Amino acid sequence: MSENCFKNLSPTNEFLPSVIDLFSGCGGLAYGFRSVGFPIAEGMDLSRAAVETASYNLSWRFGEESHHRSGDITQCTGDTFKTVPKKNGVIVIGGPPCQAYSQAGRGKLRSLGKDREHTNDLRGQLYLDFLRIALEMDARAIVMENVPEAVNYGGLNVPEHVCELLDEYGYRAAWTILNAADYGVPQVRERMFIMAIKESEGFEPSFPIPTHQSAEGKMSAYKLRSPKLVSSSPHFHLPPEAPDNAAPWVTVYDALSDLPRLFPTSRSKYRLYELNILLRYVHDPENDYQRLMRGWTGNLISQVSGHGYRRTVRDFAIFERMKPEDNFLAASSIAETLLDQACGAEGITELNHPERYQLLRRKIVPPYSRGKFLDKWKRLNPDKPSHTLIAHLSNDTYSHIHPWEPRGISVREAARLQSFPDDFLFQCNMGDAFRQIGNAVPPLLSHALAGQLANLFEGGSKEG
């Protein structure tokens, strides 16, 4: 991993096409494109808070005017973006909302009734608006991201359908499923990517070679399914294989060990850190990933912000006793033991002091079903990459319990697990920050995709 792969975000490469960043979120996908020199000309997202985060980190911090805006893409046309510089043409990138496709989103919709089935969720059709604008802009290339579950949206394989549509409009299109951990992100995160390039460009779409690999030879879920996808989807490309000398996956310990200590024990005093509070690192960077996160502009920073984490008082003592990769089943058992100890200390039982017993139970034991919440609590294993971060972090962080402190992860720790550099700032409330991070494309993965596309436009893979 090059510690300077984010160096020189500005100025941009004047020979590359301008980027239109749709469904931009906080700018993770666009950030990777800017890191290799693509000028980010326009951006749009429905969330005003996300747009402000993208605007600061992609434009304002460099003294530039932001062209990201809050808006509804269904109300837009190609003319909405008519001020985009046309000198080198445009490419359109984005990740239409995934809730209608994802397992979590489907489950939530089903819980609201039959009329809320995921196929009735209009967000599932927003990829068509994305394509409509890309085609109206006569994009030289298109990059679209979504969850792997988009391969079966009520029987429709969305990425294959998108590629078929783009074939009709004169594009060469391909899709695959990439694991962020294969590109240096300390997180196993599989996402579907479509890359399409106009036939007139003379390029074939291709996907970046991984820089990292599992030291155990472990294959991710959708990589195991790849042979079946090849046989059923003509536009599907097998994910590229890592070279033999690829580095091992970056672990949670690699990613987080230099960050400030916030809550050492369950008896520590909770402090709500505003997201702009700066704290010093606990030690110098110990590995390439830490150097990259602290020095993407070329100079290592000495202080870092974004330390807000959830005040889950009832659960701190439970977290402290959980082992790496423990889920809610283990947490529930720990809580029952803590309840037994508290009752023993007071000499009470459920029978002889029912009111006091119930009070202690409410104070100590999480009131959740073991059948429904097993996977919604999990303690990170410091020796492995994190499991996938999701937008539900905005509600709680039980899914990502800190590996050595008894709490959920902080905003900065979530950002580290997504490969956002430490001077990428979240100037919003904690819930919005967690949502933006969970929804984002990891910048390191985006950097790899953008680099692949930049090489094509710079002539590296042009035919004949």
Short mmCIF file of C-alpha atoms in Angstrom, two decimals:
data_model
loop_
_atom_site.label_atom_id
_atom_site.label_comp_id
_atom_site.label_asym_id
_atom_site.label_seq_id
_atom_site.Cartn_x
_atom_site.Cartn_y
_atom_site.Cartn_z
CA MET A 1 0.00 0.00 0.00
CA SER A 2 1.37 3.41 -0.93
CA GLU A 3 1.14 5.81 1.97
CA ASN A 4 0.82 8.67 -0.51
CA CYS A 5 -2.01 7.30 -2.63
CA PHE A 6 -4.21 10.21 -1.51
CA LYS A 7 -1.50 12.79 -2.01
CA ASN A 8 -2.18 15.83 -4.17
CA LEU A 9 -5.99 15.79 -4.25
CA SER A 10 -5.71 19.20 -5.86
CA PRO A 11 -5.00 20.25 -8.56
CA THR A 12 -6.85 17.73 -10.68
CA ASN A 13 -5.82 16.21 -14.00
CA GLU A 14 -7.01 18.55 -16.76
CA PHE A 15 -7.07 15.72 -19.30
CA LEU A 16 -9.57 13.52 -17.45
CA PRO A 17 -13.37 13.79 -17.82
CA SER A 18 -15.39 15.70 -15.24
CA VAL A 19 -17.28 13.64 -12.67
CA ILE A 20 -20.99 13.95 -11.88
CA ASP A 21 -21.55 12.34 -8.48
CA LEU A 22 -25.18 11.20 -8.07
CA PHE A 23 -26.54 9.75 -4.80
CA SER A 24 -23.28 11.14 -3.50
CA GLY A 25 -23.78 10.55 0.21
CA CYS A 26 -20.86 12.08 2.09
CA GLY A 27 -18.54 11.70 -0.91
CA GLY A 28 -16.71 8.41 -0.40
CA LEU A 29 -16.96 7.35 -4.05
CA ALA A 30 -16.11 10.82 -5.38
CA TYR A 31 -13.22 11.12 -2.92
CA GLY A 32 -11.51 8.11 -4.49
CA PHE A 33 -12.02 9.58 -7.96
CA ARG A 34 -10.58 12.92 -6.93
CA SER A 35 -7.61 11.18 -5.35
CA VAL A 36 -6.44 10.01 -8.80
CA GLY A 37 -7.08 13.35 -10.49
CA PHE A 38 -10.67 13.33 -11.73
CA PRO A 39 -12.29 16.77 -11.34
CA ILE A 40 -15.52 16.51 -9.31
CA ALA A 41 -17.79 18.91 -11.19
CA GLU A 42 -21.26 18.24 -9.74
CA GLY A 43 -22.89 16.17 -7.04
CA MET A 44 -26.32 15.54 -5.60
CA ASP A 45 -27.90 13.74 -2.68
CA LEU A 46 -31.25 13.95 -0.93
CA SER A 47 -29.57 14.37 2.48
CA ARG A 48 -28.51 17.94 3.21
CA ALA A 49 -26.20 16.78 6.00
CA ALA A 50 -24.41 14.38 3.64
CA VAL A 51 -24.07 17.09 1.00
CA GLU A 52 -22.45 19.42 3.51
CA THR A 53 -19.95 16.71 4.49
CA ALA A 54 -19.12 16.06 0.82
CA SER A 55 -18.89 19.78 0.08
CA TYR A 56 -16.42 20.42 2.87
CA ASN A 57 -14.14 17.47 2.16
CA LEU A 58 -14.18 17.68 -1.64
CA SER A 59 -14.27 21.45 -2.15
CA TRP A 60 -14.46 23.95 0.70
CA ARG A 61 -11.32 22.73 2.45
CA PHE A 62 -9.38 23.50 -0.74
CA GLY A 63 -10.86 26.98 -1.05
CA GLU A 64 -13.10 25.88 -3.89
CA GLU A 65 -16.79 26.46 -4.43
CA SER A 66 -18.82 23.29 -3.90
CA HIS A 67 -21.08 22.05 -6.66
CA HIS A 68 -22.68 19.36 -4.52
CA ARG A 69 -26.28 20.12 -3.70
CA SER A 70 -29.26 18.62 -1.96
CA GLY A 71 -31.98 17.52 -4.34
CA ASP A 72 -34.33 14.82 -5.60
CA ILE A 73 -32.86 13.07 -8.62
CA THR A 74 -36.31 12.08 -9.88
CA GLN A 75 -36.98 15.79 -10.45
CA CYS A 76 -33.74 16.29 -12.40
CA THR A 77 -32.74 16.02 -16.03
CA GLY A 78 -29.47 16.31 -17.86
CA ASP A 79 -30.08 20.06 -18.05
CA THR A 80 -29.79 20.22 -14.27
CA PHE A 81 -26.07 19.69 -14.77
CA LYS A 82 -25.61 21.81 -17.89
CA THR A 83 -22.90 23.96 -16.27
CA VAL A 84 -20.52 20.98 -16.06
CA PRO A 85 -17.37 21.64 -18.11
CA LYS A 86 -17.63 19.67 -21.36
CA LYS A 87 -13.99 19.99 -22.51
CA ASN A 88 -13.20 16.33 -21.78
CA GLY A 89 -16.76 15.08 -21.46
CA VAL A 90 -18.21 13.61 -18.29
CA ILE A 91 -18.44 10.38 -16.40
CA VAL A 92 -21.34 9.67 -14.05
CA ILE A 93 -20.79 7.81 -10.80
CA GLY A 94 -23.09 6.91 -7.92
CA GLY A 95 -24.76 4.39 -5.66
CA PRO A 96 -28.58 4.47 -5.86
CA PRO A 97 -30.26 3.62 -2.51
CA CYS A 98 -29.86 -0.02 -1.53
CA GLN A 99 -32.66 -0.44 1.04
CA ALA A 100 -35.02 -2.13 -1.42
CA TYR A 101 -32.36 -4.73 -2.26
CA SER A 102 -30.50 -5.35 1.02
CA GLN A 103 -31.53 -8.11 3.40
CA ALA A 104 -31.84 -5.63 6.27
CA GLY A 105 -33.98 -3.29 4.20
CA ARG A 106 -36.22 -6.10 2.98
CA GLY A 107 -36.77 -7.35 6.52
CA LYS A 108 -37.72 -3.90 7.76
CA LEU A 109 -40.19 -3.42 4.93
CA ARG A 110 -41.77 -6.84 5.51
CA SER A 111 -42.28 -5.97 9.17
CA LEU A 112 -44.43 -3.02 8.08
CA GLY A 113 -46.92 -5.19 6.20
CA LYS A 114 -47.52 -6.92 2.88
CA ASP A 115 -48.03 -3.63 1.07
CA ARG A 116 -44.46 -2.69 2.03
CA GLU A 117 -42.72 -5.54 0.19
CA HIS A 118 -39.31 -4.51 -1.11
CA THR A 119 -40.46 -4.70 -4.74
CA ASN A 120 -43.04 -2.00 -3.95
CA ASP A 121 -40.34 0.32 -2.61
CA LEU A 122 -39.87 3.06 -5.20
CA ARG A 123 -36.23 3.41 -4.18
CA GLY A 124 -35.65 0.13 -5.99
CA GLN A 125 -36.29 1.93 -9.29
CA LEU A 126 -33.97 4.87 -8.74
CA TYR A 127 -31.21 3.21 -10.74
CA LEU A 128 -33.33 4.06 -13.82
CA ASP A 129 -33.16 7.77 -12.96
CA PHE A 130 -29.42 7.40 -12.50
CA LEU A 131 -29.14 5.88 -15.98
CA ARG A 132 -31.51 8.44 -17.49
CA ILE A 133 -29.33 11.33 -16.40
CA ALA A 134 -26.10 9.56 -17.42
CA LEU A 135 -27.49 8.99 -20.90
CA GLU A 136 -28.84 12.54 -21.21
CA MET A 137 -25.36 13.77 -20.30
CA ASP A 138 -23.84 11.48 -22.95
CA ALA A 139 -21.44 10.15 -20.31
CA ARG A 140 -18.17 8.75 -21.60
CA ALA A 141 -18.25 6.25 -18.75
CA ILE A 142 -20.62 5.19 -15.98
CA VAL A 143 -19.79 3.62 -12.61
CA MET A 144 -22.62 2.38 -10.40
CA GLU A 145 -22.38 0.77 -6.95
CA ASN A 146 -24.90 -1.20 -4.90
CA VAL A 147 -25.32 -4.16 -2.57
CA PRO A 148 -24.84 -7.68 -4.00
CA GLU A 149 -28.47 -8.53 -3.24
CA ALA A 150 -29.40 -6.38 -6.24
CA VAL A 151 -28.84 -9.56 -8.28
CA ASN A 152 -32.30 -10.67 -7.19
CA TYR A 153 -34.83 -7.85 -6.93
CA GLY A 154 -38.11 -9.71 -7.15
CA GLY A 155 -36.52 -12.03 -9.70
CA LEU A 156 -34.78 -9.23 -11.62
CA ASN A 157 -30.98 -9.20 -11.78
CA VAL A 158 -30.54 -5.42 -11.60
CA PRO A 159 -26.84 -5.18 -12.65
CA GLU A 160 -27.42 -7.53 -15.60
CA HIS A 161 -30.52 -5.54 -16.59
CA VAL A 162 -28.55 -2.27 -16.39
CA CYS A 163 -25.81 -3.67 -18.60
CA GLU A 164 -28.37 -4.86 -21.16
CA LEU A 165 -29.92 -1.38 -21.26
CA LEU A 166 -26.52 0.23 -21.70
CA ASP A 167 -25.71 -2.18 -24.55
CA GLU A 168 -28.69 -0.72 -26.40
CA TYR A 169 -27.32 2.78 -25.97
CA GLY A 170 -23.88 2.06 -27.36
CA TYR A 171 -21.92 1.16 -24.22
CA ARG A 172 -19.67 -1.75 -23.36
CA ALA A 173 -20.82 -2.72 -19.89
CA ALA A 174 -19.70 -5.20 -17.25
CA TRP A 175 -20.39 -5.85 -13.59
CA THR A 176 -18.75 -7.71 -10.77
CA ILE A 177 -18.72 -7.97 -6.99
CA LEU A 178 -15.66 -6.62 -5.20
CA ASN A 179 -14.60 -7.09 -1.59
CA ALA A 180 -13.23 -3.90 -0.01
CA ALA A 181 -10.80 -5.96 2.10
CA ASP A 182 -9.03 -6.96 -1.13
CA TYR A 183 -8.11 -3.30 -1.69
CA GLY A 184 -6.64 -2.48 1.71
CA VAL A 185 -9.85 -1.56 3.55
CA PRO A 186 -9.97 -3.15 7.04
CA GLN A 187 -13.46 -4.46 6.43
CA VAL A 188 -15.01 -7.41 4.63
CA ARG A 189 -17.51 -5.50 2.51
CA GLU A 190 -18.81 -6.97 -0.74
CA ARG A 191 -20.45 -4.59 -3.16
CA MET A 192 -21.65 -4.79 -6.73
CA PHE A 193 -20.03 -2.47 -9.27
CA ILE A 194 -21.04 -1.75 -12.85
CA MET A 195 -18.55 -0.14 -15.19
CA ALA A 196 -19.71 0.98 -18.63
CA ILE A 197 -17.71 2.80 -21.32
CA LYS A 198 -19.00 4.17 -24.61
CA GLU A 199 -18.10 1.93 -27.54
CA SER A 200 -16.60 4.92 -29.35
CA GLU A 201 -13.90 5.19 -26.67
CA GLY A 202 -12.42 1.86 -27.80
CA PHE A 203 -11.97 0.56 -24.23
CA GLU A 204 -13.22 -2.57 -22.58
CA PRO A 205 -14.40 -2.11 -18.98
CA SER A 206 -12.21 -3.90 -16.46
CA PHE A 207 -11.82 -4.01 -12.71
CA PRO A 208 -8.74 -3.36 -10.55
CA ILE A 209 -6.36 -6.08 -9.40
CA PRO A 210 -6.55 -6.59 -5.61
CA THR A 211 -3.67 -5.34 -3.51
CA HIS A 212 -4.53 -7.54 -0.50
CA GLN A 213 -5.69 -11.07 0.18
CA SER A 214 -6.88 -13.25 3.04
CA ALA A 215 -3.89 -14.76 4.83
CA GLU A 216 -6.07 -17.83 5.44
CA GLY A 217 -7.20 -18.11 1.83
CA LYS A 218 -10.76 -17.36 2.94
CA MET A 219 -13.24 -16.62 0.17
CA SER A 220 -16.05 -14.12 0.74
CA ALA A 221 -19.69 -15.13 0.29
CA TYR A 222 -20.28 -13.76 -3.20
CA LYS A 223 -16.88 -14.83 -4.48
CA LEU A 224 -17.98 -18.37 -3.72
CA ARG A 225 -21.09 -17.73 -5.82
CA SER A 226 -19.15 -16.28 -8.75
CA PRO A 227 -19.17 -19.44 -10.93
CA LYS A 228 -22.96 -19.52 -10.80
CA LEU A 229 -23.16 -15.82 -11.67
CA VAL A 230 -20.87 -16.37 -14.66
CA SER A 231 -23.17 -19.04 -16.04
CA SER A 232 -26.34 -16.98 -15.58
CA SER A 233 -25.16 -13.43 -16.32
CA PRO A 234 -23.38 -12.71 -19.63
CA HIS A 235 -22.10 -9.31 -18.42
CA PHE A 236 -20.68 -10.60 -15.13
CA HIS A 237 -16.90 -10.54 -14.76
CA LEU A 238 -15.17 -12.76 -12.23
CA PRO A 239 -13.56 -10.63 -9.51
CA PRO A 240 -9.85 -10.22 -10.31
CA GLU A 241 -7.49 -12.51 -8.40
CA ALA A 242 -4.87 -11.07 -6.08
CA PRO A 243 -1.23 -11.71 -7.03
CA ASP A 244 0.71 -14.16 -4.89
CA ASN A 245 2.67 -11.33 -3.28
CA ALA A 246 -0.42 -9.35 -2.26
CA ALA A 247 -0.35 -8.10 1.33
CA PRO A 248 -2.58 -9.73 3.95
CA TRP A 249 -5.93 -8.13 4.73
CA VAL A 250 -5.69 -5.12 7.05
CA THR A 251 -7.04 -6.00 10.50
CA VAL A 252 -9.10 -4.04 13.01
CA TYR A 253 -6.00 -3.77 15.22
CA ASP A 254 -3.98 -2.42 12.27
CA ALA A 255 -6.68 0.18 11.69
CA LEU A 256 -7.48 1.37 15.21
CA SER A 257 -4.57 0.79 17.57
CA ASP A 258 -3.11 4.31 17.34
CA LEU A 259 -6.40 6.15 17.95
CA PRO A 260 -7.10 7.88 21.28
CA ARG A 261 -8.32 5.82 24.24
CA LEU A 262 -11.81 7.03 25.12
CA PHE A 263 -13.34 4.65 27.69
CA PRO A 264 -10.82 2.16 29.13
CA THR A 265 -13.14 0.28 31.53
CA SER A 266 -16.86 -0.02 32.22
CA ARG A 267 -16.28 2.11 35.33
CA SER A 268 -14.76 4.98 33.36
CA LYS A 269 -16.67 8.24 33.21
CA TYR A 270 -18.57 8.69 29.96
CA ARG A 271 -17.82 11.86 28.02
CA LEU A 272 -19.73 13.00 24.99
CA TYR A 273 -17.07 14.25 22.59
CA GLU A 274 -18.30 16.78 20.07
CA LEU A 275 -17.14 15.70 16.62
CA ASN A 276 -14.85 18.70 16.23
CA ILE A 277 -12.86 17.95 19.40
CA LEU A 278 -9.22 17.13 18.62
CA LEU A 279 -7.27 14.52 20.59
CA ARG A 280 -3.70 13.33 20.17
CA TYR A 281 -2.89 9.85 18.92
CA VAL A 282 -1.64 7.41 21.55
CA HIS A 283 1.55 6.66 19.62
CA ASP A 284 3.28 7.11 16.29
CA PRO A 285 1.83 5.17 13.35
CA GLU A 286 2.76 1.50 13.53
CA ASN A 287 1.92 0.37 10.01
CA ASP A 288 1.28 1.54 6.45
CA TYR A 289 -2.46 1.83 6.98
CA GLN A 290 -2.08 4.18 9.95
CA ARG A 291 0.47 6.25 8.05
CA LEU A 292 -1.95 6.46 5.13
CA MET A 293 -4.89 7.53 7.27
CA ARG A 294 -2.81 10.20 9.03
CA GLY A 295 -0.76 11.42 6.10
CA TRP A 296 -2.69 11.32 2.87
CA THR A 297 -1.63 14.90 2.04
CA GLY A 298 2.02 14.04 2.61
CA ASN A 299 2.34 15.33 6.20
CA LEU A 300 1.41 13.22 9.21
CA ILE A 301 -1.17 14.96 11.39
CA SER A 302 -0.76 14.78 15.17
CA GLN A 303 -4.36 15.20 16.32
CA VAL A 304 -7.65 13.72 15.16
CA SER A 305 -11.36 14.47 15.61
CA GLY A 306 -14.61 12.49 15.50
CA HIS A 307 -14.60 10.74 18.89
CA GLY A 308 -18.32 10.64 19.63
CA TYR A 309 -19.63 7.22 20.73
CA ARG A 310 -22.92 5.97 22.20
CA ARG A 311 -23.75 6.28 25.89
CA THR A 312 -25.17 2.77 26.44
CA VAL A 313 -24.78 2.71 30.22
CA ARG A 314 -26.65 -0.56 30.78
CA ASP A 315 -24.40 -2.42 28.39
CA PHE A 316 -20.87 -1.21 29.17
CA ALA A 317 -20.35 -3.98 31.76
CA ILE A 318 -21.64 -6.57 29.27
CA PHE A 319 -19.33 -5.32 26.52
CA GLU A 320 -16.37 -5.56 28.88
CA ARG A 321 -16.92 -9.30 29.34
CA MET A 322 -17.59 -10.17 25.70
CA LYS A 323 -14.92 -11.97 23.70
CA PRO A 324 -13.97 -11.20 20.10
CA GLU A 325 -16.80 -12.15 17.71
CA ASP A 326 -19.27 -12.77 20.56
CA ASN A 327 -22.84 -12.02 19.49
CA PHE A 328 -26.06 -11.31 21.40
CA LEU A 329 -26.36 -14.89 22.60
CA ALA A 330 -23.11 -14.47 24.54
CA ALA A 331 -24.06 -10.94 25.60
CA SER A 332 -27.40 -12.15 26.93
CA SER A 333 -25.75 -14.92 28.92
CA ILE A 334 -23.29 -12.42 30.40
CA ALA A 335 -26.17 -10.14 31.38
CA GLU A 336 -27.95 -12.98 33.17
CA THR A 337 -24.75 -13.73 35.12
CA LEU A 338 -24.44 -10.05 36.08
CA LEU A 339 -28.08 -10.10 37.23
CA ASP A 340 -27.45 -13.21 39.35
CA GLN A 341 -24.44 -11.51 40.94
CA ALA A 342 -26.40 -8.34 41.70
CA CYS A 343 -29.25 -10.34 43.24
CA GLY A 344 -26.78 -12.38 45.29
CA ALA A 345 -25.13 -9.24 46.61
CA GLU A 346 -28.51 -7.99 47.84
CA GLY A 347 -29.73 -11.40 49.00
CA ILE A 348 -32.88 -11.36 46.87
CA THR A 349 -34.61 -13.72 44.45
CA GLU A 350 -37.38 -13.33 41.93
CA LEU A 351 -39.76 -15.03 44.36
CA ASN A 352 -39.04 -13.23 47.61
CA HIS A 353 -38.49 -9.71 46.20
CA PRO A 354 -40.23 -9.65 42.79
CA GLU A 355 -40.37 -5.85 42.45
CA ARG A 356 -36.70 -5.34 43.25
CA TYR A 357 -35.77 -8.29 41.03
CA GLN A 358 -37.64 -6.82 38.05
CA LEU A 359 -36.04 -3.43 38.65
CA LEU A 360 -32.57 -5.01 38.58
CA ARG A 361 -33.46 -7.03 35.48
CA ARG A 362 -34.50 -3.89 33.60
CA LYS A 363 -31.32 -2.17 34.72
CA ILE A 364 -28.94 -5.00 33.72
CA VAL A 365 -30.46 -7.29 31.06
CA PRO A 366 -31.16 -6.08 27.49
CA PRO A 367 -34.87 -6.76 26.75
CA TYR A 368 -34.31 -8.23 23.29
CA SER A 369 -35.25 -11.57 21.79
CA ARG A 370 -32.38 -14.02 21.43
CA GLY A 371 -34.04 -15.30 18.29
CA LYS A 372 -34.06 -11.91 16.54
CA PHE A 373 -30.98 -10.06 17.79
CA LEU A 374 -28.14 -12.59 17.59
CA ASP A 375 -26.38 -10.85 14.71
CA LYS A 376 -27.19 -7.29 15.79
CA TRP A 377 -24.61 -7.44 18.58
CA LYS A 378 -21.04 -8.37 17.75
CA ARG A 379 -17.66 -7.57 19.23
CA LEU A 380 -14.93 -6.86 16.73
CA ASN A 381 -12.02 -9.27 16.45
CA PRO A 382 -8.80 -7.23 16.49
CA ASP A 383 -6.98 -9.89 14.46
CA LYS A 384 -9.35 -9.79 11.47
CA PRO A 385 -10.93 -7.15 9.24
CA SER A 386 -14.23 -5.80 10.49
CA HIS A 387 -17.51 -7.22 9.27
CA THR A 388 -19.57 -4.87 7.07
CA LEU A 389 -20.52 -1.46 8.43
CA ILE A 390 -24.08 -0.41 7.66
CA ALA A 391 -26.19 2.75 8.01
CA HIS A 392 -27.94 1.27 11.07
CA LEU A 393 -24.94 2.54 13.01
CA SER A 394 -26.92 5.79 13.13
CA ASN A 395 -29.37 4.11 15.56
CA ASP A 396 -26.88 2.18 17.66
CA THR A 397 -23.44 0.61 17.39
CA TYR A 398 -24.16 -2.79 18.93
CA SER A 399 -23.15 -4.39 15.62
CA HIS A 400 -19.59 -3.08 16.04
CA ILE A 401 -18.49 -3.26 19.66
CA HIS A 402 -14.97 -1.97 20.20
CA PRO A 403 -12.40 -4.79 20.38
CA TRP A 404 -10.63 -3.72 23.59
CA GLU A 405 -12.74 -0.96 25.15
CA PRO A 406 -16.24 -1.70 26.58
CA ARG A 407 -18.26 0.47 24.17
CA GLY A 408 -19.47 0.79 20.63
CA ILE A 409 -17.06 2.22 18.09
CA SER A 410 -16.69 5.98 17.69
CA VAL A 411 -17.36 7.98 14.55
CA ARG A 412 -13.63 8.17 13.78
CA GLU A 413 -13.18 4.44 14.33
CA ALA A 414 -16.04 3.75 11.93
CA ALA A 415 -14.43 6.11 9.43
CA ARG A 416 -11.09 4.29 9.82
CA LEU A 417 -12.80 0.95 9.13
CA GLN A 418 -14.19 2.50 5.93
CA SER A 419 -10.77 3.99 4.98
CA PHE A 420 -11.76 7.65 5.29
CA PRO A 421 -8.56 9.58 6.06
CA ASP A 422 -8.34 11.20 9.47
CA ASP A 423 -8.69 14.74 8.14
CA PHE A 424 -11.96 13.83 6.42
CA LEU A 425 -14.27 15.74 8.77
CA PHE A 426 -17.85 15.02 9.76
CA GLN A 427 -19.33 18.38 10.74
CA CYS A 428 -22.75 17.07 11.69
CA ASN A 429 -24.42 15.21 14.55
CA MET A 430 -23.30 11.73 15.58
CA GLY A 431 -26.27 9.92 14.05
CA ASP A 432 -25.80 11.60 10.67
CA ALA A 433 -22.07 10.85 10.74
CA PHE A 434 -22.60 7.14 11.43
CA ARG A 435 -25.28 6.96 8.70
CA GLN A 436 -23.02 8.67 6.16
CA ILE A 437 -20.10 6.37 6.95
CA GLY A 438 -22.22 3.21 6.85
CA ASN A 439 -23.71 4.15 3.48
CA ALA A 440 -20.42 5.17 1.87
CA VAL A 441 -18.16 3.52 -0.67
CA PRO A 442 -14.77 3.10 1.05
CA PRO A 443 -12.36 5.65 -0.47
CA LEU A 444 -9.57 3.08 -0.87
CA LEU A 445 -11.83 0.85 -2.94
CA SER A 446 -13.04 3.85 -4.93
CA HIS A 447 -9.41 4.89 -5.45
CA ALA A 448 -8.68 1.50 -7.03
CA LEU A 449 -11.70 1.72 -9.34
CA ALA A 450 -10.93 5.32 -10.30
CA GLY A 451 -7.30 4.45 -11.00
CA GLN A 452 -8.39 1.68 -13.33
CA LEU A 453 -10.66 4.05 -15.23
CA ALA A 454 -8.04 6.82 -15.32
CA ASN A 455 -5.55 4.40 -16.88
CA LEU A 456 -8.06 3.61 -19.61
CA PHE A 457 -8.68 7.26 -20.41
CA GLU A 458 -4.97 7.99 -20.39
CA GLY A 459 -4.48 5.35 -23.07
CA GLY A 460 -3.15 2.43 -21.05
CA SER A 461 -5.64 -0.14 -22.36
CA LYS A 462 -6.96 1.34 -25.58
CA GLU A 463 -7.49 -1.10 -28.45
CA GLY A 464 -5.49 -1.07 -31.65
#
